[in-house]
Short mmCIF file of C-alpha atoms in Angstrom, two decimals:
data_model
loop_
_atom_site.label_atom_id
_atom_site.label_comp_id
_atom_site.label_asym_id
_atom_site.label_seq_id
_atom_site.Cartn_x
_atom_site.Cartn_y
_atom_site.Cartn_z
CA UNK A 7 -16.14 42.49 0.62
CA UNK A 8 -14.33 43.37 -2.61
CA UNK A 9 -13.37 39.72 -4.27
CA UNK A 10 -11.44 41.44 -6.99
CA UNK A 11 -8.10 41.62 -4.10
CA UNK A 12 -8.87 38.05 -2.91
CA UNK A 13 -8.87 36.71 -6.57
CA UNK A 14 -5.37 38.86 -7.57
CA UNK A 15 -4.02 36.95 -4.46
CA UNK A 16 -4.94 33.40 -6.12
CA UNK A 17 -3.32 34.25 -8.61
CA UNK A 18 0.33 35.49 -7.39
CA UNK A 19 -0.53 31.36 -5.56
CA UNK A 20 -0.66 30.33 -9.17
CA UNK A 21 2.66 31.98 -10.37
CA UNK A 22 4.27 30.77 -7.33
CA UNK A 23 2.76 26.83 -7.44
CA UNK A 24 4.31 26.96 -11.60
CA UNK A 25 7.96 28.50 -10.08
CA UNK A 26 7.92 25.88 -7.38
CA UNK A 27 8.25 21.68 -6.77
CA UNK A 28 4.80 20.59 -4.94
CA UNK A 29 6.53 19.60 -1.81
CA UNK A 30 7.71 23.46 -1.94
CA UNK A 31 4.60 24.69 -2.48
CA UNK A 32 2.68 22.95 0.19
CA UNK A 33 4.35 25.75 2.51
CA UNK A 34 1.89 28.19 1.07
CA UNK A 35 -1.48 25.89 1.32
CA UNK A 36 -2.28 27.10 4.18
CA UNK A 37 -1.89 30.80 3.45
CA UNK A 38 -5.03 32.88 3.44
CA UNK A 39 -6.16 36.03 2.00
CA UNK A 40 -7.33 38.59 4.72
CA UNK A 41 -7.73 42.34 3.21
CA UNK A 42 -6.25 45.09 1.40
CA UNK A 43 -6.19 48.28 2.43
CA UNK A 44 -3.52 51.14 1.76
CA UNK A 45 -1.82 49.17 0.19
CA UNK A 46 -1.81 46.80 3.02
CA UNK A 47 -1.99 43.13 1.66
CA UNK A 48 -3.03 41.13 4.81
CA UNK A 49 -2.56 37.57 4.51
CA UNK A 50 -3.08 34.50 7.32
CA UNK A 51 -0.78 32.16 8.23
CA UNK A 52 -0.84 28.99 10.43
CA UNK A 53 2.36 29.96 12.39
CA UNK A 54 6.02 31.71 12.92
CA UNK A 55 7.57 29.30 11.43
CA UNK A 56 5.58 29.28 8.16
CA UNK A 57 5.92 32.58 7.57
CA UNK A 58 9.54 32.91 8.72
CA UNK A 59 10.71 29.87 6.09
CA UNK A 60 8.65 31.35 2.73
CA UNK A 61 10.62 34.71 3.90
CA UNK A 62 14.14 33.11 4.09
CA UNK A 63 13.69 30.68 1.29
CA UNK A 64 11.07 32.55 -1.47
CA UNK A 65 11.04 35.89 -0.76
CA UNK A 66 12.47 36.92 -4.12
CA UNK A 67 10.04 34.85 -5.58
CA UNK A 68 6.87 36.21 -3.91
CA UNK A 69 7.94 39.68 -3.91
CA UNK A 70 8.15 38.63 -7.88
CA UNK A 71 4.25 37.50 -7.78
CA UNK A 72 3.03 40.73 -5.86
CA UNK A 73 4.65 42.94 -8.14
CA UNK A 74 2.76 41.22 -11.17
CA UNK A 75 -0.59 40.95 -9.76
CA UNK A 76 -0.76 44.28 -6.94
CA UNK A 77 2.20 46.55 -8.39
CA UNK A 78 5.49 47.81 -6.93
CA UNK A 79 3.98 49.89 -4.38
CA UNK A 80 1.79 46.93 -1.72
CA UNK A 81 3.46 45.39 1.23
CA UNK A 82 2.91 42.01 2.65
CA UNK A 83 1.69 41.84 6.18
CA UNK A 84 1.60 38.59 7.64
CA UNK A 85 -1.61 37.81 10.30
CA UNK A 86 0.16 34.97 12.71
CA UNK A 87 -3.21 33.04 13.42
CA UNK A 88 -1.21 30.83 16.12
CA UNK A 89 -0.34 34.43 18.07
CA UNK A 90 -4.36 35.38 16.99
CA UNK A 91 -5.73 32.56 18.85
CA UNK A 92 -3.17 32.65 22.04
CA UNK A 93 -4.50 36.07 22.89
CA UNK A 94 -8.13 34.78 22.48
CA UNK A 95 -7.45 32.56 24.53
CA UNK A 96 -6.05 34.90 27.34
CA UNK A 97 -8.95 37.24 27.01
CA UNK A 98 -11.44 34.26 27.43
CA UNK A 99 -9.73 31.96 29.96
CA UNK A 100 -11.14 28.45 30.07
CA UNK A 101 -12.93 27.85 33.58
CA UNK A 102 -11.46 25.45 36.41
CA UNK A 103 -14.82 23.63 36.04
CA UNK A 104 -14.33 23.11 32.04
CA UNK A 105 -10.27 22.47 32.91
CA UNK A 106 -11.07 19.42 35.12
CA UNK A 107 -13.65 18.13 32.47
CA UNK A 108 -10.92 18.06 30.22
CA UNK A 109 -8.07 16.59 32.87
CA UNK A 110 -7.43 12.93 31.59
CA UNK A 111 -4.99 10.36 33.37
CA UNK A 112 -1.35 11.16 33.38
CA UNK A 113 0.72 9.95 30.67
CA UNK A 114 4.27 8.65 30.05
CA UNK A 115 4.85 10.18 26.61
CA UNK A 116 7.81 7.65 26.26
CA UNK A 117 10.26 10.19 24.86
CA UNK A 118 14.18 10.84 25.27
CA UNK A 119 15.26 14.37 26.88
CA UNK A 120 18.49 14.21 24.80
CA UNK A 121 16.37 14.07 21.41
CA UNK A 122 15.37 18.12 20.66
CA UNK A 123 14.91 20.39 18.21
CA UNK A 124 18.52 22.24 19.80
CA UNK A 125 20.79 19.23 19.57
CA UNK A 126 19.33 18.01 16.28
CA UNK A 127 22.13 19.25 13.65
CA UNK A 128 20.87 21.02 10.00
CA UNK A 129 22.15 20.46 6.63
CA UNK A 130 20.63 20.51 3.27
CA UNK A 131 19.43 16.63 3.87
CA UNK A 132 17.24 17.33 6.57
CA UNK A 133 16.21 21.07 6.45
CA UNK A 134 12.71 21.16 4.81
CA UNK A 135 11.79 17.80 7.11
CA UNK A 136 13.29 19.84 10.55
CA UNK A 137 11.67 23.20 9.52
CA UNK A 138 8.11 21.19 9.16
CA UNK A 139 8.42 19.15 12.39
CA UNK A 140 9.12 22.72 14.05
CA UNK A 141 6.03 23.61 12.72
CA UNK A 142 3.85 21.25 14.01
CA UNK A 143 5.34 21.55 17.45
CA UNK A 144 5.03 24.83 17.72
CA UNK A 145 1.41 24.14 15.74
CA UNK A 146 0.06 20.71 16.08
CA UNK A 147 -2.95 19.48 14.48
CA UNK A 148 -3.10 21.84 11.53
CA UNK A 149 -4.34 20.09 8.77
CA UNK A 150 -1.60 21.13 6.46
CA UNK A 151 1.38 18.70 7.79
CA UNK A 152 -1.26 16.39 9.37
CA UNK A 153 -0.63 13.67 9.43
CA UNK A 154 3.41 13.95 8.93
CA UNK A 155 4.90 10.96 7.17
CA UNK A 156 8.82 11.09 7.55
CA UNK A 157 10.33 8.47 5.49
CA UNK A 158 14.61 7.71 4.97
CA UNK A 159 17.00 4.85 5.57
CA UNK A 160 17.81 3.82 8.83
CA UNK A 161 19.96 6.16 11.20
CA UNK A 162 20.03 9.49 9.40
CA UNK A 163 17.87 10.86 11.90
CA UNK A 164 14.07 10.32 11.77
CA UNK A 165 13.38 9.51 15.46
CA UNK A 166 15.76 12.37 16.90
CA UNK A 167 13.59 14.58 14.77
CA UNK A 168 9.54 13.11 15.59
CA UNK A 169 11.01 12.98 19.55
CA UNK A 170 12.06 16.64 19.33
CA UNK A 171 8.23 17.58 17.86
CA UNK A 172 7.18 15.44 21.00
CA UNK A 173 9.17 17.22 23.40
CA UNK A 174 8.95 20.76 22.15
CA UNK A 175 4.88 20.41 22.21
CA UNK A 176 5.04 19.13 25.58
CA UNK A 177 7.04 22.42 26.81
CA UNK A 178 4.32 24.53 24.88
CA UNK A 179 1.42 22.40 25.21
CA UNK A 180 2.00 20.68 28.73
CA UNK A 181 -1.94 20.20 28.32
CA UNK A 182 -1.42 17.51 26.15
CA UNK A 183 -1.28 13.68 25.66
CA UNK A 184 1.58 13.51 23.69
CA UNK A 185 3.02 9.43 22.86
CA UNK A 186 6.03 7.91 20.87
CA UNK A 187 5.69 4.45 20.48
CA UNK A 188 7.25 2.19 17.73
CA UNK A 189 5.25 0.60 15.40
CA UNK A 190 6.62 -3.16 16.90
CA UNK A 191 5.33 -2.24 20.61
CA UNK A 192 2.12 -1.15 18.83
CA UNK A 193 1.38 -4.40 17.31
CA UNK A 194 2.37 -6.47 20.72
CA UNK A 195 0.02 -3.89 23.02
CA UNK A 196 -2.86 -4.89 20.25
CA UNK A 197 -2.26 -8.60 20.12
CA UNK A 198 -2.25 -8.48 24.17
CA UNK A 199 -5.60 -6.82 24.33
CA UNK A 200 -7.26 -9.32 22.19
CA UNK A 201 -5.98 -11.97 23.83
CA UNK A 202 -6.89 -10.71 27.17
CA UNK A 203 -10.70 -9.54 25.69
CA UNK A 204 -9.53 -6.17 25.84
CA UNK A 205 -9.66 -4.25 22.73
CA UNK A 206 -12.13 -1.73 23.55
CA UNK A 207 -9.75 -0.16 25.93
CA UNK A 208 -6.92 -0.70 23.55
CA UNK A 209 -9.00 1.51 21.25
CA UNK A 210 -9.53 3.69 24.08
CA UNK A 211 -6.80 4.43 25.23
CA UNK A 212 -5.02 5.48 22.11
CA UNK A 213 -8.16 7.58 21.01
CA UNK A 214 -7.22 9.98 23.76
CA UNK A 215 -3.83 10.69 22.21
CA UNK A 216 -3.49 14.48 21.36
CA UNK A 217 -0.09 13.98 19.22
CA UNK A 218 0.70 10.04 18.12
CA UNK A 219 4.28 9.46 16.79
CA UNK A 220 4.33 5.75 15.78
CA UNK A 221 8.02 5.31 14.64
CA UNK A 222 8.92 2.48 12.04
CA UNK A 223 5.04 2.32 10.41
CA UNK A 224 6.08 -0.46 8.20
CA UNK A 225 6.16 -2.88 10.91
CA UNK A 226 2.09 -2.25 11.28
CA UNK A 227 2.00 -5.16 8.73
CA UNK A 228 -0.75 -8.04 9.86
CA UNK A 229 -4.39 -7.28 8.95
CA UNK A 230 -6.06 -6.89 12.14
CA UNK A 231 -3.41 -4.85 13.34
CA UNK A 232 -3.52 -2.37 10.13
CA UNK A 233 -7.81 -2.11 11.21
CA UNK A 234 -7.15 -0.94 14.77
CA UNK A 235 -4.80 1.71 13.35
CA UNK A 236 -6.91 2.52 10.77
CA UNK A 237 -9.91 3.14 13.08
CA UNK A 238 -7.46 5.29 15.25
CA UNK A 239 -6.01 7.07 12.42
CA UNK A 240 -9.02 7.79 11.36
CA UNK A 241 -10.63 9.26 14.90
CA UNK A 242 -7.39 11.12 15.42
CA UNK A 243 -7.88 13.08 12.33
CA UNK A 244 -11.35 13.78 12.18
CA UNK A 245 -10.61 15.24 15.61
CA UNK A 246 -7.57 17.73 14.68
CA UNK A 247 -5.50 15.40 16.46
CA UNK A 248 -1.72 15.52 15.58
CA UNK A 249 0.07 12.41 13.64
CA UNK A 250 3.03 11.87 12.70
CA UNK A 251 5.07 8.38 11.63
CA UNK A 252 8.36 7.35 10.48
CA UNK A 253 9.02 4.63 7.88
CA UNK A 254 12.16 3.39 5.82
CA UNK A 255 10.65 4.09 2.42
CA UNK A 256 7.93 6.40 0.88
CA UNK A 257 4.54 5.49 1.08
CA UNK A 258 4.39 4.72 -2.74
CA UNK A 259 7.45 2.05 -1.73
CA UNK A 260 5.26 0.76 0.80
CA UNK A 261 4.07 -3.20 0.45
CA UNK A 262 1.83 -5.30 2.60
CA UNK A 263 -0.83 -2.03 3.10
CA UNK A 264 -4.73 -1.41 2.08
CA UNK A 265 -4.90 1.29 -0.07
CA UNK A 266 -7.02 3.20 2.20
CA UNK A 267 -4.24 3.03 4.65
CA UNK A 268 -1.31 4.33 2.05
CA UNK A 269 -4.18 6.97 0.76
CA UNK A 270 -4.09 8.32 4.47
CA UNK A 271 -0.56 8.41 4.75
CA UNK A 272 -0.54 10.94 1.91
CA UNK A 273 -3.18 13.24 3.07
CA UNK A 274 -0.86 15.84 5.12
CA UNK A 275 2.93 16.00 4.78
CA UNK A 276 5.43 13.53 3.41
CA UNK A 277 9.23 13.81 3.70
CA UNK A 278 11.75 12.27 2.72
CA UNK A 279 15.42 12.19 4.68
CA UNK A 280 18.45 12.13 2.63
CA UNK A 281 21.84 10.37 4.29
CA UNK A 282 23.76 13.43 5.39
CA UNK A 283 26.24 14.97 3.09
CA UNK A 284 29.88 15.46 4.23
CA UNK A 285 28.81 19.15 5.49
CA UNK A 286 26.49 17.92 7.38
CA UNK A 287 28.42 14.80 8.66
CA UNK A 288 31.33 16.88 9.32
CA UNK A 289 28.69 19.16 11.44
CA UNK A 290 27.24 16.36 13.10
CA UNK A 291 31.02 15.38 14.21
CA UNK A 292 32.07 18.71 16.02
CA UNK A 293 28.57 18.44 17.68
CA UNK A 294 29.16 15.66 19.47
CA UNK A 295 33.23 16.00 20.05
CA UNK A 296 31.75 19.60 21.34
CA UNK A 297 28.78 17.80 23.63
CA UNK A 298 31.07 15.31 24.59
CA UNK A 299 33.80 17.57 25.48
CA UNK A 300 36.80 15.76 23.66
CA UNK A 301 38.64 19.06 22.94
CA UNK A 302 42.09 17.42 21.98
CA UNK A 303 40.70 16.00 18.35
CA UNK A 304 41.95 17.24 15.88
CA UNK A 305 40.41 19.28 12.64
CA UNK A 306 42.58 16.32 10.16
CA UNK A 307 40.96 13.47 12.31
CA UNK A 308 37.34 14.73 11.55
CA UNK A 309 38.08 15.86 8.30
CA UNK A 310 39.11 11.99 7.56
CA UNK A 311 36.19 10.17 9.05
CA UNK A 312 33.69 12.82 6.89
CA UNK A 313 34.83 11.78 4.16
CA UNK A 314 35.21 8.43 4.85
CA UNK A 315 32.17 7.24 7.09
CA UNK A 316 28.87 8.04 4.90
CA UNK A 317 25.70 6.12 5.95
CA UNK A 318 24.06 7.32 8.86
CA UNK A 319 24.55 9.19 11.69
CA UNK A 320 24.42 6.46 14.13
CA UNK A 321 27.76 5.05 12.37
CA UNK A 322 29.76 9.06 12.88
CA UNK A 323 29.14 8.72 16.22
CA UNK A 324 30.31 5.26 16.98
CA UNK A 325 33.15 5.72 14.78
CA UNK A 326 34.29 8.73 17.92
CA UNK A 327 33.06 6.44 20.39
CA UNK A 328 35.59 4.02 18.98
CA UNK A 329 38.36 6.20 18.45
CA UNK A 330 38.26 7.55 22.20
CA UNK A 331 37.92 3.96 23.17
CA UNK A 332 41.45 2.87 21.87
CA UNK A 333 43.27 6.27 22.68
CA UNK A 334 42.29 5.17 26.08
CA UNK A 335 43.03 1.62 25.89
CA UNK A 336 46.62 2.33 23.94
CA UNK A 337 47.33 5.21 25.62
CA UNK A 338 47.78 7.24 22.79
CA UNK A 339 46.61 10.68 21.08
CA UNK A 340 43.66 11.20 18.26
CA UNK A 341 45.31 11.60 15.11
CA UNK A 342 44.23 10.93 11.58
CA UNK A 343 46.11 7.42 11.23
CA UNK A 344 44.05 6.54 14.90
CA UNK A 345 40.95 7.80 12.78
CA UNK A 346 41.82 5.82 9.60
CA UNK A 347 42.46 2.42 11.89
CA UNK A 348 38.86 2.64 13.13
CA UNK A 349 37.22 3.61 10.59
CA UNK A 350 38.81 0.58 8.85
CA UNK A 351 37.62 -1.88 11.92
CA UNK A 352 34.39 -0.41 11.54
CA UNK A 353 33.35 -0.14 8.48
CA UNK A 354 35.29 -2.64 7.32
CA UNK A 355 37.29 -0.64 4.22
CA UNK A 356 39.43 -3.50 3.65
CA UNK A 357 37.22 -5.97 2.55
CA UNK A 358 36.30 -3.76 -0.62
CA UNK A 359 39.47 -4.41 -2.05
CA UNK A 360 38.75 -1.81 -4.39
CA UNK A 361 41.55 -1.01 -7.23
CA UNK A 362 41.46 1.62 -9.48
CA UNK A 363 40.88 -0.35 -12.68
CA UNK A 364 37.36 -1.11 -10.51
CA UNK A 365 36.44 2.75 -10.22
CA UNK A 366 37.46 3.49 -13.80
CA UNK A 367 34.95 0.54 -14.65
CA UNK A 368 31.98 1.52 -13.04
CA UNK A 369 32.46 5.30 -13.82
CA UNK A 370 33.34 4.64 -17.74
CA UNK A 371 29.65 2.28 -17.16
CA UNK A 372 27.67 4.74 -15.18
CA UNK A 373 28.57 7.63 -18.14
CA UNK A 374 28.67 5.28 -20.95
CA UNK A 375 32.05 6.29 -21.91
CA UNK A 376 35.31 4.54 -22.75
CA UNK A 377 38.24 3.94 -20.61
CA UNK A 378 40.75 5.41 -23.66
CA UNK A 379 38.18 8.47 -23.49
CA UNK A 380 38.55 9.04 -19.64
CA UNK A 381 42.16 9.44 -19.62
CA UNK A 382 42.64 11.72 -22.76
CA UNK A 383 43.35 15.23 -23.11
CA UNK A 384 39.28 15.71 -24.17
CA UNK A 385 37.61 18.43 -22.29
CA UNK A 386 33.83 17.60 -23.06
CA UNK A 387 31.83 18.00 -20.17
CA UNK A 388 30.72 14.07 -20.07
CA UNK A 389 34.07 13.39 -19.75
CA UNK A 390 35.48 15.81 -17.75
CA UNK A 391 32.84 14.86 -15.07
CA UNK A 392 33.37 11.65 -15.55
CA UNK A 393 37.57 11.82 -14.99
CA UNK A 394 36.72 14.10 -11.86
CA UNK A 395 34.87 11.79 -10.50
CA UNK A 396 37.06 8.88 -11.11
CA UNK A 397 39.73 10.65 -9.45
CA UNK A 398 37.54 11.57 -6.33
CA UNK A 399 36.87 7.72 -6.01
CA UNK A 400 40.42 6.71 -6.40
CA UNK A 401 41.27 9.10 -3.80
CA UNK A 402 38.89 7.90 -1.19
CA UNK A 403 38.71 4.05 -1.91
CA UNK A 404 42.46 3.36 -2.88
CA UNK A 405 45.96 4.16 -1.09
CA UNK A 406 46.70 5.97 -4.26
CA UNK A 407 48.58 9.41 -3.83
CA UNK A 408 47.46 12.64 -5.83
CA UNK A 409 50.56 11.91 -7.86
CA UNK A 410 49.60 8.39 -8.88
CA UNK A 411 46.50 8.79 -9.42
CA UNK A 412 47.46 11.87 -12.31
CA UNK A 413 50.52 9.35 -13.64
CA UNK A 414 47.43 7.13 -14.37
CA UNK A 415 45.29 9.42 -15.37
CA UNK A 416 46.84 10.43 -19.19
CA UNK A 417 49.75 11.92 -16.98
CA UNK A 418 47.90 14.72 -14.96
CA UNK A 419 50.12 16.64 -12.18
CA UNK A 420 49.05 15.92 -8.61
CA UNK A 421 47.73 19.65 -8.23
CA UNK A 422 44.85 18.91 -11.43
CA UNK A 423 43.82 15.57 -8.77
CA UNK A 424 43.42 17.79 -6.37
CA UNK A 425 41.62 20.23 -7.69
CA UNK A 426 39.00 17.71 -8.88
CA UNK A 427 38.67 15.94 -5.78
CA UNK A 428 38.00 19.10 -4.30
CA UNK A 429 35.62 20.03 -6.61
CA UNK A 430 33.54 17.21 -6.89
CA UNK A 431 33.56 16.96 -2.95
CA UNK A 432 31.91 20.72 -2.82
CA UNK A 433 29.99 19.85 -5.53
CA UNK A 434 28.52 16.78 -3.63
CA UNK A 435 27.44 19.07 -0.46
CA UNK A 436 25.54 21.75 -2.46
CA UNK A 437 23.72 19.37 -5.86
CA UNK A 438 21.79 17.10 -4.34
CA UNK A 439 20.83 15.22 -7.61
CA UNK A 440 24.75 14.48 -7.93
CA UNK A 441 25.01 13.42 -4.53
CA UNK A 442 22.43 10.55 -5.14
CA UNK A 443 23.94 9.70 -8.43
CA UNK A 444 28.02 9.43 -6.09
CA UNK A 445 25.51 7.10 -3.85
CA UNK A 446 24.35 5.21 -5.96
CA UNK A 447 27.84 4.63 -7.65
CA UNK A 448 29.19 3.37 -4.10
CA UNK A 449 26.48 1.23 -3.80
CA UNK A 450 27.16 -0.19 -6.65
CA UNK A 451 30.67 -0.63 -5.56
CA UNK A 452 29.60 -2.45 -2.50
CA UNK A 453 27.54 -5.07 -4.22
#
């Protein structure tokens, strides 16, 4: 065959790998050239939901890449190798002989029904990580996202997402030994088989896993513990068996591993999971006020504890939890001033004793700029940012009005306040760069 096509489509790989991040471009590792005819490209692809993300998130840029290398006039046909290999399959059935070979003992995969891929709620801090988990459910084994390291602080979501790839390959793959287990009932289910003599079927057993999802890695910390996992790793993989773990920090944060062990972590797909943004924790809100059919809270209430309640998931739904709890016990309705009380008990908010003075300090710090500066009638962009975001803060940590907070401000009217609050709040849900750098602020406050 003609290698002239095949080497035009490495290229348009090249222009899109320099127009791209790496973790970006991993989506297109897998894609293969297949022929061109008629101006036909054909190209392979692992799955649906490959093909289906490049389209909604870099079409314009790989329609860009085919125009340079092909011309204006070839279209892209995609070759789903999943849908290939699913009709190969029907036209050669296995035999009931080969199927009984094959049966091995029933399983308990250990995972929760309520944790799926239809309940788990999308924002721009978890879409690349839920669009590659559907991936490998609907795909697993495929050496691009294998194994899949998922990595973020504690209750933004990790295990709802590694239970829904478990439970959406056991409805397509009911064939298959799929098990969740956390990293801490790992280490106790090792330690029990040497004690008892019994680490050959340890070894065993977990050798026969089609899809592993070991959840919290980093507690896989004592030596002889790390070797068993290593040897099963290492089996898993060489036998296109699926992996996928979850950890509290990146695998370059990682201590108390062999290198060999953080080297195999980085082999497939690595993740990271952002805390969600107040889009996404206002989404996550209506979800479960929806699911848990409270219809008599209002839009204010959940407005308030967005804003207001920012670590983890976990917290926005005990915060509602809470809040139905004492409109029970008082006998009273949901309103915002029943939201602000709980969030207050829960979170604590009081004990920040944050004034303004405090927010103006770390800002002026964080941008290097003076307090005289921040509240003059200087437009620069350092220091408009900077004044923004001071007033944001002020309006979210302190009992200050809009009104106040533009008195102290160089004399601002209450409408400029909230104009900048609202900007720096839309702002936060769409830069995700800024976001970290608000975080990182708070955090700072919180020390």
């Amino acid at each position: 065959m003609d290698t002239l096509p095949a080497g035009k489509w490495n290229a348009c790989l090249d222009y899109i790998r320099q127009n791209l991040d790496e973790k970006d471009f991993r989506w297109f590792l897998p894609l293969k050239f297949v022929s061109l005819e008629d101006g036909r490209l054909t190209v392979s692809v692992p799955s649906k939901t490959v093909y289906e993300y490049i389209g909604q998130y870099h079409r314009p840029l790989v329609q860009e890449a085919l125009v340079r290398e092909f011309g204006s006039g070839v279209q892209l046909i995609w070759r789903n190798e999943e849908a290939v290999a699913a009709l190969r399959a029907r036209e050669h059935p296995v035999s009931a002989d080969k199927k009984a070979e094959r049966k091995a003992p029933p399983l308990d995969p250990q995972l929760n029904s309520c944790y799926t891929f239809e309940n788990f709620i999308e924002g721009e801090a978890n879409k690349l990580a839920r669009a590659v988990a559907l991936s490998i459910a609907e795909r697993p084994g495929q050496q691009t996202f294998n194994p899949f390291f998922l990595y973020g602080p504690s209750g933004v979501g990790k295990t709802h997402l590694v239970n829904a790839i478990g439970m959406r390959i056991r409805e397509l793959y009911p064939e298959k030994r799929v098990l969740l287990v956390s990293a801490h009932v790992f280490k106790m289910q090792y330690t029990d088989a040497s004690l008892h003599n019994t680490p050959n079927d340890f070894m065993h057993f977990y050798q026969s896993i089609d899809v592993l999802i070991i959840d919290d890695i980093q507690e896989i910390t004592t030596p002889k513990t790390q070797q068993a996992f290593f040897h099963i790793f290492n089996h898993l993989q060489q036998n296109r068996r699926q992996i996928v773990m979850t950890c509290d920090k990146s695998p370059v944060e990682l201590d108390g591993f062999e290198e060999r062990m953080l080297t195999r972590f980085k082999w497939g797909m690595t993740t990271g999971l952002e805390r969600p943004d107040i889009a996404l924790r206002r989404a996550i809100l209506e979800a479960k006020i929806r699911r848990d059919g409270l219809k008599d809270f209002p839009g204010d209430a959940v407005s308030y504890i967005a804003q207001h309640v920012d670590s983890s998931v976990r917290e926005l739904e005990g915060i509602v939890n809470s809040i139905m709890a004492y409109s029970i016990m008082d006998n009273c309705d949901i309103d915002v001033s029943l939201a602000e009380k709980c969030v207050t008990r829960v979170i604590n908010l009081e004990k920040r004793e944050l004034t303004q003075d405090d927010i103006v300090h770390y800002v002026c710090r964080r941008y290097g700029v003076k307090q005289k500066e921040l509240v003059s009638k200087s437009r620069r962009q350092v220091l408009a940012q900077a004044r923004q975001l001071a007033m944001y803060l002020c309006h979210k940590y302190t009992g200050m009005s809009y009104s106040q907070i533009g008195r102290s401000m160089g004399g601002r009217d209450h409408s400029t306040v909230l104009y900048s609050c609202n900007l720096v709040a839309r702002r936060i849900t769409v830069d995700k760069n800024f976001r970290r750098e608000v975080e990182e602020l708070e955090a700072a406050f919180k020390k």
